Short mmCIF file of C-alpha atoms and ligand atoms in Angstrom, two decimals:
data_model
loop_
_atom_site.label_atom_id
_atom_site.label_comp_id
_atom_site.label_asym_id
_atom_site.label_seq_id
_atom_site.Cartn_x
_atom_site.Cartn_y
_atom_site.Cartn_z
CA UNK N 26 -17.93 -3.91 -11.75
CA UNK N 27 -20.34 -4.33 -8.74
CA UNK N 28 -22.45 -1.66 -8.06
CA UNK N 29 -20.19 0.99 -5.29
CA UNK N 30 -23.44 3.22 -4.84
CA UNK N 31 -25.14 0.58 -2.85
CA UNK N 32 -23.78 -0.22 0.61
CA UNK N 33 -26.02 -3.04 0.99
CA UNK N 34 -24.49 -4.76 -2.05
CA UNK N 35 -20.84 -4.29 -0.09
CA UNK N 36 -22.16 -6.44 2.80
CA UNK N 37 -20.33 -9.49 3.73
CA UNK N 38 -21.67 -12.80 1.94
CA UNK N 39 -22.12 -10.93 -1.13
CA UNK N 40 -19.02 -11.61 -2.60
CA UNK N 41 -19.89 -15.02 -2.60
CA UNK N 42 -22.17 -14.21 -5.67
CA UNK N 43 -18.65 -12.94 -7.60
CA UNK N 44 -18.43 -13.94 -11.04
CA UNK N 45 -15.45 -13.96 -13.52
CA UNK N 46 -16.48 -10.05 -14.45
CA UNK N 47 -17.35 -8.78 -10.95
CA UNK N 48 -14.20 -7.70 -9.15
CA UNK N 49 -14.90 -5.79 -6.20
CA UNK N 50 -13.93 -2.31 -5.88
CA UNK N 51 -11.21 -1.47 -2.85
CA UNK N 52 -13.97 0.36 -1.39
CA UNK N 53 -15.96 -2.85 -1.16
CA UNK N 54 -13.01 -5.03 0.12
CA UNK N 55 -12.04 -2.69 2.98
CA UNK N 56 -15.66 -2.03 3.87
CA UNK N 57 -16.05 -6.01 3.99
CA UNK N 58 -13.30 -6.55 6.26
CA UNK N 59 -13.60 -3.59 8.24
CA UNK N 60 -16.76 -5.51 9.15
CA UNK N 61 -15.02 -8.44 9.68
CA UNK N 62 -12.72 -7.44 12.20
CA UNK N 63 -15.35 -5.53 13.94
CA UNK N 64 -17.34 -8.99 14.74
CA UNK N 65 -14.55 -10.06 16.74
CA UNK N 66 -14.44 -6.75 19.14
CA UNK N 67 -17.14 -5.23 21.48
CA UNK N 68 -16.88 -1.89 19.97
CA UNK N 69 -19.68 0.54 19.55
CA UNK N 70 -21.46 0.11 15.96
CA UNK N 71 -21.89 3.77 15.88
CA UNK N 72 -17.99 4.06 15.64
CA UNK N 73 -17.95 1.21 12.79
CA UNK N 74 -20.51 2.29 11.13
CA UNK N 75 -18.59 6.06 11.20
CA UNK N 76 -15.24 3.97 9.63
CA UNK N 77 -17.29 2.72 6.97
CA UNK N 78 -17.54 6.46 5.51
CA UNK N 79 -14.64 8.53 4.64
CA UNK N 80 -14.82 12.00 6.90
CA UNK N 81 -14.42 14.61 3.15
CA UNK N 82 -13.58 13.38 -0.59
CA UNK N 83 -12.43 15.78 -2.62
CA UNK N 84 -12.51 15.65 -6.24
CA UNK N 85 -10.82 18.53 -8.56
CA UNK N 86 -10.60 18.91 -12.48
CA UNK N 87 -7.19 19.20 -13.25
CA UNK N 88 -6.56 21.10 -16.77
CA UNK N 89 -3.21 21.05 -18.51
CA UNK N 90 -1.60 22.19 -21.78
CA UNK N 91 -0.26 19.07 -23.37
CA UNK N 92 3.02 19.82 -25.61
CA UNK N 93 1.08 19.98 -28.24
CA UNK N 94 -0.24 23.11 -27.65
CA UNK N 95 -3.76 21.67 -26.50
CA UNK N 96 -5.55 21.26 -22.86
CA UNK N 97 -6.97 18.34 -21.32
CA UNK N 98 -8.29 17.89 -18.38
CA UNK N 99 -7.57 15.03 -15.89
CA UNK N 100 -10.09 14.23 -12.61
CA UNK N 101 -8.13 14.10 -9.62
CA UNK N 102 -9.24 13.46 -5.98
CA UNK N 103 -8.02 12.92 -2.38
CA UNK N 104 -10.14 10.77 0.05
CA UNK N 105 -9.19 11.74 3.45
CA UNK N 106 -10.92 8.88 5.44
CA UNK N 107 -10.36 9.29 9.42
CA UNK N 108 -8.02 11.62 11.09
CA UNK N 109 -8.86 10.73 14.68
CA UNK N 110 -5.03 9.60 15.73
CA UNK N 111 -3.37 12.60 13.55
CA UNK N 112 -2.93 14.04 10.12
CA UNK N 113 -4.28 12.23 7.22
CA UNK N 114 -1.65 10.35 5.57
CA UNK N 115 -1.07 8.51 2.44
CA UNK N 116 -0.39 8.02 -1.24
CA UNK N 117 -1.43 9.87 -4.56
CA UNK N 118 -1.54 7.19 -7.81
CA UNK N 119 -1.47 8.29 -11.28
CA UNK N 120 -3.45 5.50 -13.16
CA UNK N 121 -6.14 5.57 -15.84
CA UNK N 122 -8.50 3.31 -13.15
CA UNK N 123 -8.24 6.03 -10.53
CA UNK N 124 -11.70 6.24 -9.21
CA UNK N 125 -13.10 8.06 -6.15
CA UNK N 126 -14.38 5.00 -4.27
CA UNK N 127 -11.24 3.76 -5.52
CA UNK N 128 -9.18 6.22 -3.26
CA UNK N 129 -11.83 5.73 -0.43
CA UNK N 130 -11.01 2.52 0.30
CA UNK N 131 -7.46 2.82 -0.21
CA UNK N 132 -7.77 5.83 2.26
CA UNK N 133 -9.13 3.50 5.08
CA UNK N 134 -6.22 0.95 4.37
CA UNK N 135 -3.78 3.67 5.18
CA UNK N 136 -5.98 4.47 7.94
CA UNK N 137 -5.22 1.08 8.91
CA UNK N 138 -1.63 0.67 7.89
CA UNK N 139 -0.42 3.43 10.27
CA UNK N 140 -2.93 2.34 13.51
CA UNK N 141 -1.56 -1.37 12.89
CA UNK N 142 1.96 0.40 13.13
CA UNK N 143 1.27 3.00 15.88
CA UNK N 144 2.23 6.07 13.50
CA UNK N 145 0.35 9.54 15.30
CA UNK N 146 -1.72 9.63 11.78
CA UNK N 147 -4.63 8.86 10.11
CA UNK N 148 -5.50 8.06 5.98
CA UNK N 149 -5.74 8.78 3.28
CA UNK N 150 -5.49 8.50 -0.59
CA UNK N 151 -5.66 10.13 -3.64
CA UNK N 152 -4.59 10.48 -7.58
CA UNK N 153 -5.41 11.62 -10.79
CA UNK N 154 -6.97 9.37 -13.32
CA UNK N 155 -4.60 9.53 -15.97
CA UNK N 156 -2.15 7.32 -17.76
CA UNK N 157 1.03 8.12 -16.64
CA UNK N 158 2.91 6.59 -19.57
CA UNK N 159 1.24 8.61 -21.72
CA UNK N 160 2.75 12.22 -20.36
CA UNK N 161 6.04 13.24 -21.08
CA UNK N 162 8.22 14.40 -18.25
CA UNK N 163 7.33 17.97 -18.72
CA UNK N 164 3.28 17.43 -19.09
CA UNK N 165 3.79 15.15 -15.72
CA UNK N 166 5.22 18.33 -14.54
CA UNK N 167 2.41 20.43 -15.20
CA UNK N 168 -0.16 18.09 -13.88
CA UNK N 169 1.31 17.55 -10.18
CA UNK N 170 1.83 21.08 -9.89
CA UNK N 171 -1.79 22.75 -11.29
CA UNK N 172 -3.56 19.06 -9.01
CA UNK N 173 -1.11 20.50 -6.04
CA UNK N 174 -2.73 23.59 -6.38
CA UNK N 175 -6.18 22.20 -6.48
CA UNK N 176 -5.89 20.71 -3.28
CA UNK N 177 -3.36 22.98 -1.87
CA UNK N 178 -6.09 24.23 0.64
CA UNK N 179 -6.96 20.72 2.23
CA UNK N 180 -3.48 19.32 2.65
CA UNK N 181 -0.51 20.54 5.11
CA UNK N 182 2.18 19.20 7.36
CA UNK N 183 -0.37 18.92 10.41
CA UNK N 184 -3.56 18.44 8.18
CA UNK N 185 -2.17 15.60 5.32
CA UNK N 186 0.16 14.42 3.96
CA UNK N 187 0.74 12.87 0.53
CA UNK N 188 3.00 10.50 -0.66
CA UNK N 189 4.40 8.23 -3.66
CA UNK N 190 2.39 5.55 -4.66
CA UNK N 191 1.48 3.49 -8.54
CA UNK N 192 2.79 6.05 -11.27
CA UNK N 193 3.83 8.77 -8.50
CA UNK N 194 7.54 8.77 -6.90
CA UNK N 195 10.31 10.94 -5.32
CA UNK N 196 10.05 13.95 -8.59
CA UNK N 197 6.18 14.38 -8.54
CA UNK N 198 6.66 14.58 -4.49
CA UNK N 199 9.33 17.40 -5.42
CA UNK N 200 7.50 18.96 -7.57
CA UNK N 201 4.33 19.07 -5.36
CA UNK N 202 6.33 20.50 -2.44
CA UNK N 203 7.63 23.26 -5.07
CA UNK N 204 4.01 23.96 -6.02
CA UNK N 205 3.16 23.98 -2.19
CA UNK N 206 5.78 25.93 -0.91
CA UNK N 207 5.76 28.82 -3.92
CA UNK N 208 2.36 29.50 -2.60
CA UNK N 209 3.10 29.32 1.23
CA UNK N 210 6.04 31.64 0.16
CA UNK N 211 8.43 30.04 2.54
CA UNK N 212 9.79 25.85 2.10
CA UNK N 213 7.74 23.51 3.32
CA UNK N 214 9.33 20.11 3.58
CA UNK N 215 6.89 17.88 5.84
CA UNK N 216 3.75 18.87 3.40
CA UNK N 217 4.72 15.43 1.46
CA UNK N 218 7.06 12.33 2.13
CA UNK N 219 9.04 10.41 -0.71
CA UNK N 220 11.02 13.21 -1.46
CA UNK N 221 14.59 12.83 -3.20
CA UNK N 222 17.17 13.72 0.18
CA UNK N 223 18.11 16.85 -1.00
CA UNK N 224 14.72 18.79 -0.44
CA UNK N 225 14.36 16.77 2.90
CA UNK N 226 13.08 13.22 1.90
CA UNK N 227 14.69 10.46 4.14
CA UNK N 228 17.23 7.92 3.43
CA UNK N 229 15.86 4.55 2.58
CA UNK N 230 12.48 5.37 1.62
CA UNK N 231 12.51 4.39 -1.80
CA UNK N 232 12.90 0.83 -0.34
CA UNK N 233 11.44 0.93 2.85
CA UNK N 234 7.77 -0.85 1.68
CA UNK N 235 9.87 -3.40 0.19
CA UNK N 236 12.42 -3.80 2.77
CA UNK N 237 8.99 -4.34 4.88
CA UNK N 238 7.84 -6.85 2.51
CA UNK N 239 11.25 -8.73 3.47
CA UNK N 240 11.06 -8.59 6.89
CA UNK N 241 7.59 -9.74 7.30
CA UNK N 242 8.08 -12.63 4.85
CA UNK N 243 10.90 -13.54 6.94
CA UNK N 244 8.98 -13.43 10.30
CA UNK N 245 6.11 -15.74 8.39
CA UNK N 246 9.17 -17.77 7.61
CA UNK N 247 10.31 -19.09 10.46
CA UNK N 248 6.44 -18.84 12.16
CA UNK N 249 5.91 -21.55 9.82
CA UNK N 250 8.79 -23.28 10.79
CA UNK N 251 10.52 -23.07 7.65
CA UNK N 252 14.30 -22.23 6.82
CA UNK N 253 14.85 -19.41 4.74
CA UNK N 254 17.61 -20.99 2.86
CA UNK N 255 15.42 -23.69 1.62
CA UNK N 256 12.53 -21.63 1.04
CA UNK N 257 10.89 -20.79 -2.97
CA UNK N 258 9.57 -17.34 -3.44
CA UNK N 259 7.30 -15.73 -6.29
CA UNK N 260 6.96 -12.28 -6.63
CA UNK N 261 4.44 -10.37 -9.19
CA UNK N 262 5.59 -7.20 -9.89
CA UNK N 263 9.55 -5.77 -10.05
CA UNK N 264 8.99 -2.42 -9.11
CA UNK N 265 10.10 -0.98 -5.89
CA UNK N 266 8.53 -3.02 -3.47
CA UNK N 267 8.75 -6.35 -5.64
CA UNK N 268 12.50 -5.70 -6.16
CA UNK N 269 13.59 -4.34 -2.78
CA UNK N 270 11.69 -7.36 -1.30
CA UNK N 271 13.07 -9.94 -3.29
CA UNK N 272 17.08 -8.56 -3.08
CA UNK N 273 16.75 -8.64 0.49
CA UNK N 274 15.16 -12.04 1.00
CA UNK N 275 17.45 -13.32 -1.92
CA UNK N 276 20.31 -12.10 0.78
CA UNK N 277 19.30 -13.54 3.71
CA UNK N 278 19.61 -16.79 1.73
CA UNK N 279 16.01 -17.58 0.43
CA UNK N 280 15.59 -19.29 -3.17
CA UNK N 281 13.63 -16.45 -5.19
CA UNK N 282 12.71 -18.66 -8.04
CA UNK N 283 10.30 -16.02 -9.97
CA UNK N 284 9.47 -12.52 -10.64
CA UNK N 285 7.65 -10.97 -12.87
CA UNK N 286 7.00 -7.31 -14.55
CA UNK N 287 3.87 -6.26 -16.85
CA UNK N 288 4.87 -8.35 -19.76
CA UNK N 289 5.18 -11.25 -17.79
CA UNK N 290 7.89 -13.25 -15.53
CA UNK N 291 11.08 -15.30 -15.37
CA UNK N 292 11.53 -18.49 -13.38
CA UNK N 293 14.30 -20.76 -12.06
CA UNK N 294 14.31 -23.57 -9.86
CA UNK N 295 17.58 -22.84 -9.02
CA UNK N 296 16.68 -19.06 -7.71
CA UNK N 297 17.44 -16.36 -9.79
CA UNK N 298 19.68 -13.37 -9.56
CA UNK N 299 17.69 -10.70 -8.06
CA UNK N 300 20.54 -8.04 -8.06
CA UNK N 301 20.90 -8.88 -11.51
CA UNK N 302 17.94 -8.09 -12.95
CA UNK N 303 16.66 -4.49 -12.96
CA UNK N 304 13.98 -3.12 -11.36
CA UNK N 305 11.14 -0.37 -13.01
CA UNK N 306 13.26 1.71 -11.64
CA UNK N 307 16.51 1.08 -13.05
CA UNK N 308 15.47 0.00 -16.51
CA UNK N 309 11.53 -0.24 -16.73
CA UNK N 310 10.37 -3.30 -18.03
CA UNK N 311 13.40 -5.41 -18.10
CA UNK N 312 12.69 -8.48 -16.62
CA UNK N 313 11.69 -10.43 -19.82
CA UNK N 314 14.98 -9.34 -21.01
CA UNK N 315 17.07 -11.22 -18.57
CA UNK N 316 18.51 -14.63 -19.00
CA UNK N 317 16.22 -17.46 -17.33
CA UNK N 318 15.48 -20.87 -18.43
CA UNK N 319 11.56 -20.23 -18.18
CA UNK N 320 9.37 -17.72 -19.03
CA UNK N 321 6.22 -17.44 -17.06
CA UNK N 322 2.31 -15.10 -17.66
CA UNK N 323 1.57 -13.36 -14.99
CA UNK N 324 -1.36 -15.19 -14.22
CA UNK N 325 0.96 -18.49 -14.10
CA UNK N 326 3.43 -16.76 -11.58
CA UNK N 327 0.75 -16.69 -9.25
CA UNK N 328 -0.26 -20.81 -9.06
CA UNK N 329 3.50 -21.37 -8.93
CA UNK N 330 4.37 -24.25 -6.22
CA UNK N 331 6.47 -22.26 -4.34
CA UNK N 332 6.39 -21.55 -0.26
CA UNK N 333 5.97 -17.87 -0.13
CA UNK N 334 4.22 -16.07 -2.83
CA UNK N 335 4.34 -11.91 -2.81
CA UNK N 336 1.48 -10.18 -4.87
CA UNK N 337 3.65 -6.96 -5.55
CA UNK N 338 1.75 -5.31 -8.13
CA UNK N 339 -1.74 -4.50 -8.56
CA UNK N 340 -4.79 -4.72 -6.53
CA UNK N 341 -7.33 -7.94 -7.18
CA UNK N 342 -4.74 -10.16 -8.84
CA UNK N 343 -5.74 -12.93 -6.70
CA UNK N 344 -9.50 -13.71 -6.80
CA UNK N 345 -12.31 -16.53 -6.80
CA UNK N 346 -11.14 -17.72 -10.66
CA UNK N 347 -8.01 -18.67 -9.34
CA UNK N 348 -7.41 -19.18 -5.37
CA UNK N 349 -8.26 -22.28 -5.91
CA UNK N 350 -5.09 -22.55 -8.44
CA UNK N 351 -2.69 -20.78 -5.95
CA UNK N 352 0.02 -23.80 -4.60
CA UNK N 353 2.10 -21.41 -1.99
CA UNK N 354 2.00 -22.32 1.20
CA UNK N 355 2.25 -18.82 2.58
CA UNK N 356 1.00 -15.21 0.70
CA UNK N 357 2.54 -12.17 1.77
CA UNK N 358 0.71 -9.14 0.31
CA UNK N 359 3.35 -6.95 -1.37
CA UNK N 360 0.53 -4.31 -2.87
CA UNK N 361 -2.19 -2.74 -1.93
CA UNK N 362 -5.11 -4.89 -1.95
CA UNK N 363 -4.06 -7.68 -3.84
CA UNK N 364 -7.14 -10.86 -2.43
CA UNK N 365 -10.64 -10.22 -3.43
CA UNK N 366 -12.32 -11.21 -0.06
CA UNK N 367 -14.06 -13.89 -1.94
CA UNK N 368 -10.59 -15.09 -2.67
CA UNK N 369 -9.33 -14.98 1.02
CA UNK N 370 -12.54 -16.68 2.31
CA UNK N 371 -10.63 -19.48 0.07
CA UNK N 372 -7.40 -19.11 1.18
CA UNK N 373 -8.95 -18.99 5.08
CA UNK N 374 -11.01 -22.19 3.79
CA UNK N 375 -7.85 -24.07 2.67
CA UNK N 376 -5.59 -23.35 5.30
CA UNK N 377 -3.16 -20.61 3.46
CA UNK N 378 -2.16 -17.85 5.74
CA UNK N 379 -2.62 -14.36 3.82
CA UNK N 380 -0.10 -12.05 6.03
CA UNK N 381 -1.63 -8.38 4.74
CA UNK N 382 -0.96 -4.94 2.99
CA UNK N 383 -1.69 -3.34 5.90
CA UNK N 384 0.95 -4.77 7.80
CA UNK N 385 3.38 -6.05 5.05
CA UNK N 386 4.20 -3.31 2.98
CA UNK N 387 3.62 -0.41 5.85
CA UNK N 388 7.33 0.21 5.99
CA UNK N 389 6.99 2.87 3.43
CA UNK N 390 4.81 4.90 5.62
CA UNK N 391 6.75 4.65 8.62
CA UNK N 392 10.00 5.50 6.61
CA UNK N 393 7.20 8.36 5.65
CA UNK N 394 6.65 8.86 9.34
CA UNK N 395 10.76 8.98 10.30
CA UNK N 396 11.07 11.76 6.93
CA UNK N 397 7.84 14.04 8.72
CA UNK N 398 9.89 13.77 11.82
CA UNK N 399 13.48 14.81 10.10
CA UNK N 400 11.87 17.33 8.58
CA UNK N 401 10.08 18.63 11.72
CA UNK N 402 13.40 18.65 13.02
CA UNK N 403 15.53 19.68 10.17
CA UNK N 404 17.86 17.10 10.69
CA UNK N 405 18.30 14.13 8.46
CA UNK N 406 18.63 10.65 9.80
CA UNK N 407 21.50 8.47 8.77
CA UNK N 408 20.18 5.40 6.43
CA UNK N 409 21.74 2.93 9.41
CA UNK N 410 19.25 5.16 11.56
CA UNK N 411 16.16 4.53 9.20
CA UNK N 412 17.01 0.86 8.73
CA UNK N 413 17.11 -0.11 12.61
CA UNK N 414 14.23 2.09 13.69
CA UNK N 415 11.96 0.89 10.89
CA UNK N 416 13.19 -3.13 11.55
CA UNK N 417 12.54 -2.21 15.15
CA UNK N 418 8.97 -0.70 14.09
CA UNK N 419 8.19 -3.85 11.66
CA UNK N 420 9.29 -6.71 14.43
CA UNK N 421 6.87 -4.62 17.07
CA UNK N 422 3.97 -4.79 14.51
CA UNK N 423 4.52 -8.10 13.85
CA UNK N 424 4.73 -9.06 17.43
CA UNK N 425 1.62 -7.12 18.30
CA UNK N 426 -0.38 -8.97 15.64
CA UNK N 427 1.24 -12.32 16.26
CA UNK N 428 -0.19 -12.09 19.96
CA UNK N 429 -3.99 -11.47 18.33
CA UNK N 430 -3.53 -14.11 16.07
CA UNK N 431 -2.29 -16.57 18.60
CA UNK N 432 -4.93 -15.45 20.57
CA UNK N 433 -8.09 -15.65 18.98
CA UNK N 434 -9.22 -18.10 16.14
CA UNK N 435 -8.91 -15.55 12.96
CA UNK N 436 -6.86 -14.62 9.93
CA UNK N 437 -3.66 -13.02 9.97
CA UNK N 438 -5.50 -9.92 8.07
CA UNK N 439 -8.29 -10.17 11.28
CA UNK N 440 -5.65 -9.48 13.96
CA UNK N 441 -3.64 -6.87 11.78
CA UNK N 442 -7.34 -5.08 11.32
CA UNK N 443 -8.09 -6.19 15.12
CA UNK N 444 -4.59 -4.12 16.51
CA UNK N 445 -5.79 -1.67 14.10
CA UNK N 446 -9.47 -1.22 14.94
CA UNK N 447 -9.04 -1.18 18.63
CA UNK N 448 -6.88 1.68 18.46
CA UNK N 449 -8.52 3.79 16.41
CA UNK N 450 -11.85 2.49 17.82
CA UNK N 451 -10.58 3.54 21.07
CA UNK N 452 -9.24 7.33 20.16
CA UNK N 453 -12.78 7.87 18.61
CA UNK N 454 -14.62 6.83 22.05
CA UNK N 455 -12.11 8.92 24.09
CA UNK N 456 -12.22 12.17 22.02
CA UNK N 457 -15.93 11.84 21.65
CA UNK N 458 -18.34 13.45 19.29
CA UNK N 459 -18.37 16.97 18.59
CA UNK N 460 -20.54 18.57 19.67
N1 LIG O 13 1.63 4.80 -0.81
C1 LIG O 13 2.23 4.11 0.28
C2 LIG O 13 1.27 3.12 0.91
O1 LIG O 13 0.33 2.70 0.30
C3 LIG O 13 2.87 5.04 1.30
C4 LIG O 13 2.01 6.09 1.89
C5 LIG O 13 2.80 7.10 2.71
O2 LIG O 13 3.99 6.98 2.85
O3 LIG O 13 2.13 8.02 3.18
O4 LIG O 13 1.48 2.69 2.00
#
């Protein structure tokens, strides 16, 4: 890894020094293209320099008696990076890489993700470094509830607000609400999002980042001037945003000739039968077990020549050893942080529009956003409701950031961060410092 202690190692141009072991940390990335985006705007360096630092990290030991009768203990932390527009918002990952620069920079995407969007919140992130797969359902139990508890003081409907994210979904949000609420003594729905719909989670939220996903792709589509019905599409990763995305775009008529889980992908020229094959969800790790005349790695998946090509999986999957390799014509960033920004300099350098996280896949927090609001409100939104507002939301984004890029010579991810920046670069000026 590079060095995260030194902020002067983060600076842009430094990455150009990557080699084949140095993958930046998200901390690095966002810092670098926070940066980035702030070239392009007159905004006061004092401000930047602020959005470079997360405002508290907090890191808790997290002890739990395995079934076995013994007690380990797990590191957990939240990041809460910049709450000038509202609450801190954002995900908690269980993942054995879990680190707390890690959950820094992934706070300031959210941060981000819901200014690009417009959402009244700020971000956040957080998780326990642990190995999900490695915890039965009952020792999962145990750990969301006793890390609930540990942060129980610095989270809150109005203060933040977790979320699903890698190794965390609708039962660990139910079971942190329980742990929550048991303490409040009364039920507190709107202290997470991603809950099942019985304790108050919103339709459609499962699939909202993917349905995102979709929609963007689409909108890159036809900015392109291509046809969706005679459009290829590769997608890493068949999880919930991977599968959601490639169902939808497989409806409206686009050829999704690959996809991919950990153990590697499937591929047909022909298109394949997304609805066919299951997601995580539905079976995990099932994709190699479906019928398709070629297997692919993932690493091969990703230099695929195919027109669209969704990173739906892990961070850093596309960097300087193989952006040179990658034949789509478009990327559409399915997960969070997917390019190394040595990698997107490439992309930049050889034409191939990167459309980002931040905007892509932000339909799963404003499906978060509509659930905060039902709960507020204690009524429950229909999923016709949830699927109109948030294609409403996702064509206004797009719009917004369509303009910037149009307008100025940058990347797509430059006028998603510029929309972003400007906003939150704007609340900071008007509140002021206190005091
Ligand atoms: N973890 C998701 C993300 O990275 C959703 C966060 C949320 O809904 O608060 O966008």
């Amino acid at each position: 890894m590079v060095s995260q202690s030194n902020y002067s190692q983060s600076e842009e141009g430094a990455v150009a020094k990557s080699t084949e072991t140095e993958i930046e940390s998200a901390l690095e990335t966002a810092r670098r293209q926070l940066q980035h985006a702030a070239d392009h705007l007159d905004i006061d360096s004092n401000v930047v320099d602020r959005l470079k630092h997360p405002k508290k990290v907090h890191e808790v030991t997290v002890p739990i008696e395995r079934d076995d009768g013994t007690v380990e203990v797990f590191t957990g932390y939240r990041a809460q990076h910049d709450s000038v527009r509202g609450p801190y918002k954002g995900g908690l990952r269980y993942h054995p890489e879990v680190t707390r620069d890690e959950c820094v920079g992934l706070g300031m995407w959210m941060t981000w993700k819901c200014a690009v969007m417009d959402l009244p919140f700020g971000g956040a992130k957080g998780g326990v470094a642990v190995n999900p797969k490695k915890l039965s359902d009952d020792e999962t139990e145990r750990l969301t509830r006793r890390f609930g508890e540990e942060i129980r003081s610095v989270i809150g409907p109005t203060v933040d607000i977790p979320a699903p994210d890698m190794g965390t979904g609708p039962q660990t949000m139910a079971w942190l609400m329980d742990a929550y609420s048991m303490q409040e003594g009364e039920t507190v729905p709107g202290v997470v999002t991603g809950k099942p719909p019985v304790i108050g989670g919103s339709k459609g939220r499962n699939e909202a980042p993917g349905r995102s996903v979709a929609i963007i792709a689409r909108e890159a589509i036809e900015y392109y001037e291509k046809d969706i019905k005679t459009t290829t599409i590769a997608i890493q990763g068949y999880g919930s945003v991977g599968s959601n995305a490639a169902r939808l775009l497989d409806d409206w008529g686009a050829n999704v000739v690959a996809v991919s889980d950990v153990n590697g992908g499937i591929y047909d020229t022909n298109g394949l039968d997304t609805h066919a094959i299951p997601s995580h969800h539905e079976e995990p790790e099932a994709v190699m077990r479906h019928d398709a005349p070629e297997t692919v790695t993932n690493a091969e998946l990703l230099e695929l020549d195919v027109d669209v090509l969704i990173p739906a999986a892990l961070g850093n999957v596309l960097k300087v050893e193989n952006a040179e390799e990658v034949m789509a014509d478009i990327i559409v960033e399915g997960a969070n942080g997917p390019t190394t920004s040595a990698a997107d300099q490439i992309f930049t350098d050889r034409g191939i529009p990167v459309i980002p996280d931040i905007l892509a896949n932000a339909g799963g927090v404003t499906v978060s956003y509509f659930e905060w609001l039902q709960d507020i409100n204690r009524r429950a939104w229909s999923l016709e409701r949830v699927h109109n507002e948030l294609d409403e939301e996702m064509l206004k984004a797009w719009d917004v950031v369509e303009t910037e890029f149009a307008n100025r010579d940058v990347t797509w991810r430059d006028a998603a961060y510029i929309v972003a920046l400007s906003r939150v670069a704007e609340a900071h000026e008007v509140r002021g410092l206190w005091p």
